[in-house]
GROMACS .gro file of C-alpha atoms in nm:
model
  286
    1MET     CA    1  -0.006  -0.003  -0.006
    2ARG     CA    2   0.121   0.354  -0.083
    3VAL     CA    3   0.080   0.544   0.237
    4GLY     CA    4   0.085   0.926   0.283
    5LEU     CA    5   0.217   1.026   0.626
    6THR     CA    6   0.223   1.371   0.794
    7GLY     CA    7   0.436   1.476   1.074
    8ALA     CA    8   0.719   1.228   0.981
    9THR     CA    9   1.005   1.420   1.143
   10GLY     CA   10   0.838   1.426   1.505
   11LEU     CA   11   0.881   1.197   1.790
   12ALA     CA   12   0.557   1.020   1.697
   13GLY     CA   13   0.582   1.044   1.325
   14HIS     CA   14   0.950   0.925   1.290
   15PRO     CA   15   0.893   0.566   1.436
   16ILE     CA   16   0.570   0.537   1.245
   17ALA     CA   17   0.767   0.607   0.917
   18ARG     CA   18   1.036   0.343   1.009
   19GLY     CA   19   0.754   0.098   1.107
   20LEU     CA   20   0.587   0.140   0.784
   21VAL     CA   21   0.889   0.090   0.579
   22ARG     CA   22   0.970  -0.224   0.789
   23GLY     CA   23   0.612  -0.352   0.700
   24GLY     CA   24   0.665  -0.323   0.319
   25HIS     CA   25   0.452  -0.025   0.264
   26GLY     CA   26   0.557   0.262   0.026
   27VAL     CA   27   0.572   0.581   0.223
   28VAL     CA   28   0.533   0.953   0.106
   29THR     CA   29   0.593   1.213   0.366
   30PHE     CA   30   0.396   1.544   0.377
   31GLY     CA   31   0.551   1.837   0.555
   32ARG     CA   32   0.784   2.120   0.566
   33ARG     CA   33   1.103   1.914   0.556
   34PRO     CA   34   1.169   1.552   0.431
   35SER     CA   35   1.235   1.261   0.663
   36SER     CA   36   1.591   1.163   0.754
   37ILE     CA   37   1.533   0.810   0.620
   38GLY     CA   38   1.526   0.888   0.253
   39LEU     CA   39   1.146   0.866   0.185
   40GLU     CA   40   0.962   1.033  -0.106
   41HIS     CA   41   0.854   1.378   0.011
   42ARG     CA   42   0.588   1.638  -0.084
   43ASP     CA   43   0.596   1.980   0.062
   44TRP     CA   44   0.298   2.052   0.259
   45SER     CA   45   0.186   2.255   0.567
   46LEU     CA   46  -0.111   2.217   0.785
   47GLY     CA   47  -0.388   2.419   0.627
   48GLN     CA   48  -0.286   2.368   0.272
   49ALA     CA   49  -0.444   2.144   0.012
   50PRO     CA   50  -0.240   1.831  -0.018
   51ASN     CA   51  -0.142   1.664  -0.325
   52LEU     CA   52  -0.261   1.292  -0.277
   53ALA     CA   53  -0.213   1.171  -0.610
   54GLY     CA   54  -0.127   0.805  -0.611
   55ILE     CA   55  -0.195   0.776  -0.229
   56ASP     CA   56  -0.396   0.469  -0.087
   57ALA     CA   57  -0.418   0.580   0.271
   58ILE     CA   58  -0.321   0.869   0.491
   59ILE     CA   59  -0.180   0.868   0.844
   60HIS     CA   60  -0.213   1.213   0.999
   61ALA     CA   61   0.049   1.261   1.279
   62ALA     CA   62   0.135   1.631   1.203
   63PHE     CA   63   0.063   1.871   1.493
   64SER     CA   64   0.157   2.246   1.539
   65HIS     CA   65   0.238   2.345   1.897
   66LEU     CA   66   0.477   2.528   2.127
   67ALA     CA   67   0.797   2.320   2.174
   68GLY     CA   68   0.746   2.058   2.455
   69LYS     CA   69   0.370   2.149   2.503
   70TYR     CA   70   0.066   1.949   2.389
   71ARG     CA   71  -0.190   2.057   2.641
   72GLY     CA   72  -0.126   2.425   2.646
   73GLY     CA   73   0.040   2.399   2.298
   74GLU     CA   74  -0.146   2.697   2.167
   75GLY     CA   75   0.039   2.948   2.416
   76ASP     CA   76  -0.131   3.276   2.360
   77ASP     CA   77  -0.265   3.221   2.009
   78ALA     CA   78  -0.561   2.987   2.053
   79THR     CA   79  -0.717   3.124   1.700
   80GLY     CA   80  -0.397   3.031   1.505
   81PHE     CA   81  -0.372   2.689   1.698
   82LEU     CA   82  -0.705   2.581   1.583
   83GLN     CA   83  -0.674   2.720   1.229
   84LEU     CA   84  -0.369   2.497   1.180
   85ASN     CA   85  -0.446   2.190   1.386
   86ARG     CA   86  -0.823   2.168   1.363
   87ASP     CA   87  -0.919   2.345   1.034
   88GLY     CA   88  -0.602   2.216   0.863
   89SER     CA   89  -0.664   1.860   0.979
   90LEU     CA   90  -1.037   1.884   0.863
   91ARG     CA   91  -0.904   2.015   0.533
   92LEU     CA   92  -0.689   1.697   0.500
   93VAL     CA   93  -0.957   1.468   0.598
   94GLU     CA   94  -1.181   1.609   0.333
   95ALA     CA   95  -0.913   1.590   0.069
   96ALA     CA   96  -0.882   1.220   0.142
   97GLU     CA   97  -1.195   1.141  -0.038
   98GLY     CA   98  -1.262   0.795   0.042
   99ARG     CA   99  -0.904   0.681   0.127
  100ALA     CA  100  -0.819   0.508   0.439
  101VAL     CA  101  -0.750   0.759   0.721
  102ILE     CA  102  -0.560   0.708   1.055
  103PHE     CA  103  -0.555   1.001   1.294
  104LEU     CA  104  -0.322   1.030   1.580
  105SER     CA  105  -0.545   1.151   1.845
  106SER     CA  106  -0.474   1.168   2.217
  107ARG     CA  107  -0.595   1.057   2.565
  108ALA     CA  108  -0.674   1.427   2.615
  109VAL     CA  109  -1.012   1.371   2.442
  110TYR     CA  110  -1.131   1.208   2.770
  111GLY     CA  111  -1.068   1.521   2.957
  112ASP     CA  112  -1.240   1.586   3.286
  113TYR     CA  113  -1.332   1.234   3.400
  114PRO     CA  114  -1.254   1.204   3.778
  115LYS     CA  115  -0.900   1.107   3.863
  116GLY     CA  116  -0.841   0.731   3.875
  117THR     CA  117  -1.116   0.665   3.627
  118PRO     CA  118  -1.051   0.371   3.401
  119LEU     CA  119  -1.079   0.514   3.044
  120SER     CA  120  -1.244   0.298   2.769
  121GLU     CA  121  -1.326   0.399   2.393
  122GLU     CA  122  -1.704   0.365   2.458
  123MET     CA  123  -1.707   0.666   2.708
  124THR     CA  124  -1.802   0.991   2.581
  125PRO     CA  125  -1.516   1.225   2.517
  126ARG     CA  126  -1.513   1.521   2.762
  127PRO     CA  127  -1.219   1.730   2.669
  128ASP     CA  128  -1.128   2.012   2.930
  129THR     CA  129  -0.836   2.164   2.722
  130LEU     CA  130  -0.820   2.339   2.389
  131TYR     CA  131  -0.580   2.060   2.266
  132GLY     CA  132  -0.824   1.782   2.376
  133ARG     CA  133  -1.109   1.970   2.227
  134MET     CA  134  -0.936   2.001   1.894
  135LYS     CA  135  -0.851   1.631   1.876
  136ALA     CA  136  -1.213   1.536   1.962
  137GLU     CA  137  -1.332   1.746   1.676
  138VAL     CA  138  -1.103   1.609   1.430
  139GLU     CA  139  -1.194   1.252   1.559
  140ALA     CA  140  -1.558   1.328   1.470
  141ALA     CA  141  -1.465   1.424   1.105
  142VAL     CA  142  -1.243   1.118   1.081
  143THR     CA  143  -1.530   0.879   1.210
  144ALA     CA  144  -1.770   1.041   0.971
  145THR     CA  145  -1.549   0.928   0.678
  146GLY     CA  146  -1.500   0.572   0.811
  147GLY     CA  147  -1.148   0.655   0.951
  148ILE     CA  148  -0.986   0.549   1.268
  149SER     CA  149  -0.853   0.745   1.551
  150LEU     CA  150  -0.559   0.637   1.772
  151ARG     CA  151  -0.598   0.783   2.118
  152ALA     CA  152  -0.224   0.763   2.233
  153THR     CA  153  -0.083   0.862   2.564
  154GLY     CA  154   0.267   1.025   2.611
  155ILE     CA  155   0.510   0.905   2.354
  156TYR     CA  156   0.870   0.827   2.458
  157GLY     CA  157   1.166   0.651   2.286
  158PRO     CA  158   1.484   0.748   2.110
  159PRO     CA  159   1.447   1.080   1.952
  160PRO     CA  160   1.460   1.134   1.569
  161PRO     CA  161   1.787   1.263   1.443
  162GLY     CA  162   1.867   1.623   1.537
  163ARG     CA  163   1.600   1.624   1.816
  164ASP     CA  164   1.603   1.594   2.197
  165HIS     CA  165   1.439   1.321   2.397
  166LYS     CA  166   1.149   1.405   2.593
  167TRP     CA  167   1.320   1.383   2.933
  168ARG     CA  168   1.619   1.609   2.856
  169ASP     CA  169   1.529   1.879   3.105
  170LEU     CA  170   1.403   1.636   3.368
  171PHE     CA  171   1.738   1.454   3.348
  172ALA     CA  172   1.948   1.769   3.345
  173ALA     CA  173   1.765   1.883   3.660
  174PHE     CA  174   1.831   1.553   3.828
  175GLU     CA  175   2.192   1.526   3.736
  176ALA     CA  176   2.226   1.893   3.867
  177GLY     CA  177   2.082   1.791   4.208
  178GLN     CA  178   1.785   2.010   4.163
  179HIS     CA  179   1.450   1.934   4.339
  180VAL     CA  180   1.235   1.710   4.112
  181ALA     CA  181   0.862   1.727   4.177
  182PRO     CA  182   0.684   1.395   4.209
  183ARG     CA  183   0.482   1.287   3.901
  184VAL     CA  184   0.326   0.974   3.767
  185GLY     CA  185   0.169   0.934   3.431
  186THR     CA  186   0.118   0.690   3.138
  187GLU     CA  187   0.368   0.630   2.857
  188LEU     CA  188   0.401   0.452   2.522
  189HIS     CA  189   0.715   0.367   2.337
  190GLY     CA  190   0.719   0.515   1.986
  191ALA     CA  191   0.778   0.176   1.834
  192ASP     CA  192   0.471   0.034   2.006
  193LEU     CA  193   0.263   0.334   1.843
  194ALA     CA  194   0.413   0.229   1.501
  195SER     CA  195   0.316  -0.128   1.528
  196ALA     CA  196  -0.039  -0.026   1.627
  197VAL     CA  197  -0.046   0.196   1.310
  198ARG     CA  198   0.086  -0.083   1.086
  199LEU     CA  199  -0.169  -0.328   1.256
  200ILE     CA  200  -0.469  -0.096   1.182
  201LEU     CA  201  -0.343  -0.013   0.827
  202ASP     CA  202  -0.293  -0.374   0.734
  203ARG     CA  203  -0.642  -0.501   0.876
  204LEU     CA  204  -0.845  -0.175   0.843
  205PRO     CA  205  -1.078  -0.318   1.098
  206THR     CA  206  -1.454  -0.223   1.082
  207GLY     CA  207  -1.703  -0.169   1.364
  208HIS     CA  208  -1.460   0.062   1.584
  209HIS     CA  209  -1.334   0.409   1.510
  210ALA     CA  210  -1.129   0.469   1.810
  211TYR     CA  211  -0.854   0.267   1.983
  212ASN     CA  212  -0.668   0.353   2.301
  213LEU     CA  213  -0.286   0.310   2.305
  214SER     CA  214  -0.098   0.307   2.631
  215ASP     CA  215   0.150   0.084   2.798
  216LEU     CA  216   0.305   0.184   3.137
  217VAL     CA  217   0.200   0.369   3.428
  218LEU     CA  218   0.546   0.530   3.515
  219ASP     CA  219   0.642   0.720   3.826
  220ARG     CA  220   0.925   0.966   3.787
  221ARG     CA  221   1.107   0.796   4.097
  222ASP     CA  222   1.117   0.467   3.907
  223LEU     CA  223   1.246   0.631   3.587
  224LEU     CA  224   1.524   0.839   3.741
  225ALA     CA  225   1.621   0.548   3.964
  226ALA     CA  226   1.671   0.341   3.663
  227TYR     CA  227   1.853   0.635   3.484
  228ALA     CA  228   2.090   0.667   3.787
  229ARG     CA  229   2.172   0.298   3.786
  230ILE     CA  230   2.270   0.311   3.415
  231THR     CA  231   2.460   0.621   3.428
  232GLY     CA  232   2.611   0.604   3.778
  233ILE     CA  233   2.473   0.942   3.870
  234ASP     CA  234   2.434   0.987   4.255
  235ALA     CA  235   2.149   1.239   4.307
  236PRO     CA  236   1.836   1.252   4.535
  237LEU     CA  237   1.524   1.084   4.388
  238PRO     CA  238   1.193   1.249   4.407
  239ASP     CA  239   0.913   1.117   4.641
  240ARG     CA  240   0.679   0.857   4.489
  241ALA     CA  241   0.365   1.017   4.348
  242ASP     CA  242   0.009   0.899   4.403
  243GLY     CA  243  -0.058   0.624   4.129
  244SER     CA  244  -0.414   0.598   4.221
  245ALA     CA  245  -0.498   0.930   4.070
  246VAL     CA  246  -0.391   0.817   3.725
  247SER     CA  247  -0.676   0.748   3.475
  248GLU     CA  248  -0.528   0.467   3.297
  249MET     CA  249  -0.676   0.375   2.947
  250ASN     CA  250  -0.798   0.027   2.865
  251THR     CA  251  -0.628  -0.117   2.576
  252ASP     CA  252  -0.825  -0.441   2.539
  253ARG     CA  253  -0.963  -0.341   2.206
  254ILE     CA  254  -0.633  -0.300   2.024
  255ARG     CA  255  -0.488  -0.598   2.213
  256ALA     CA  256  -0.753  -0.809   2.066
  257LEU     CA  257  -0.600  -0.737   1.717
  258GLY     CA  258  -0.272  -0.884   1.846
  259TRP     CA  259  -0.104  -0.570   1.965
  260ARG     CA  260   0.160  -0.624   2.244
  261PRO     CA  261   0.356  -0.323   2.363
  262ARG     CA  262   0.714  -0.385   2.524
  263GLY     CA  263   0.649  -0.271   2.886
  264TRP     CA  264   0.940  -0.188   3.117
  265SER     CA  265   1.200  -0.332   2.858
  266GLY     CA  266   1.109  -0.017   2.640
  267ILE     CA  267   1.224   0.202   2.922
  268GLU     CA  268   1.541   0.020   2.985
  269ASP     CA  269   1.641   0.011   2.619
  270THR     CA  270   1.563   0.384   2.581
  271LEU     CA  271   1.773   0.486   2.887
  272GLN     CA  272   2.059   0.277   2.757
  273ARG     CA  273   2.057   0.447   2.419
  274ILE     CA  274   2.021   0.790   2.592
  275ALA     CA  275   2.320   0.718   2.813
  276ALA     CA  276   2.531   0.591   2.524
  277ALA     CA  277   2.452   0.898   2.310
  278GLN     CA  278   2.550   1.124   2.598
  279ALA     CA  279   2.870   0.941   2.652
  280SER     CA  280   2.945   0.959   2.273
  281SER     CA  281   2.881   1.316   2.269
  282SER     CA  282   3.102   1.377   2.568
  283ASN     CA  283   3.387   1.178   2.413
  284ILE     CA  284   3.392   1.393   2.093
  285SER     CA  285   3.352   1.734   2.262
  286PRO     CA  286   3.654   1.959   2.247
   0.00000   0.00000   0.00000
């Protein structure tokens, strides 16, 4: 299948691109710059009409936001944020014209359910942020065309070339001995996101239009303890956060299709890679 992918240079889009290539799909990237892995590329920006000639399916992972922010990614420009991300996405979905569409949504569509509530796809979205509302509105358009939305939690993993990993600032503060506030949340390895995308694309299941994607409930204390063990850093760990307040997404629906995320081994592998990259950078510094 010849697949169009938006956002291929991002933390989510980069592993999706690699996963599609491994799965034997032809991939055409749509964005402001080409992917680093040598794929066919068409210049495109959110809001523009895309050239979808020869494309069988669209995977939409592009998202314009303030660096490092998803919720709150609009900054002080809510109007521009919606014009690009909501209206631009709706234009892309409309242009797909019967092609299969897979949209990278977010757990943020669930919004203000009470803390600790298990979240399943049958629940009505109740977004309480502009980001969540935008994702929910695009989801509705995708559903209307028969497409599928993947409600992913926070993505981690080795960063794309030229990009920093998501925990850079956290690790820097920890290494400097600064106070790190307790926090616990859900995480998903980028390669596991990619495997879910490939699974959905290959099967194009009917009957469901949304799938939760989540793997680990990760406490910062456990993450930093593993990082300290791998790197030999001796610094104070944060207190453990209240895990009972986490609203974890149920993933039975995607698991029924054969999806199996990598669990804690994904954290260990990512930390090893981060540590190795930092050591290599230190060795070549003047």
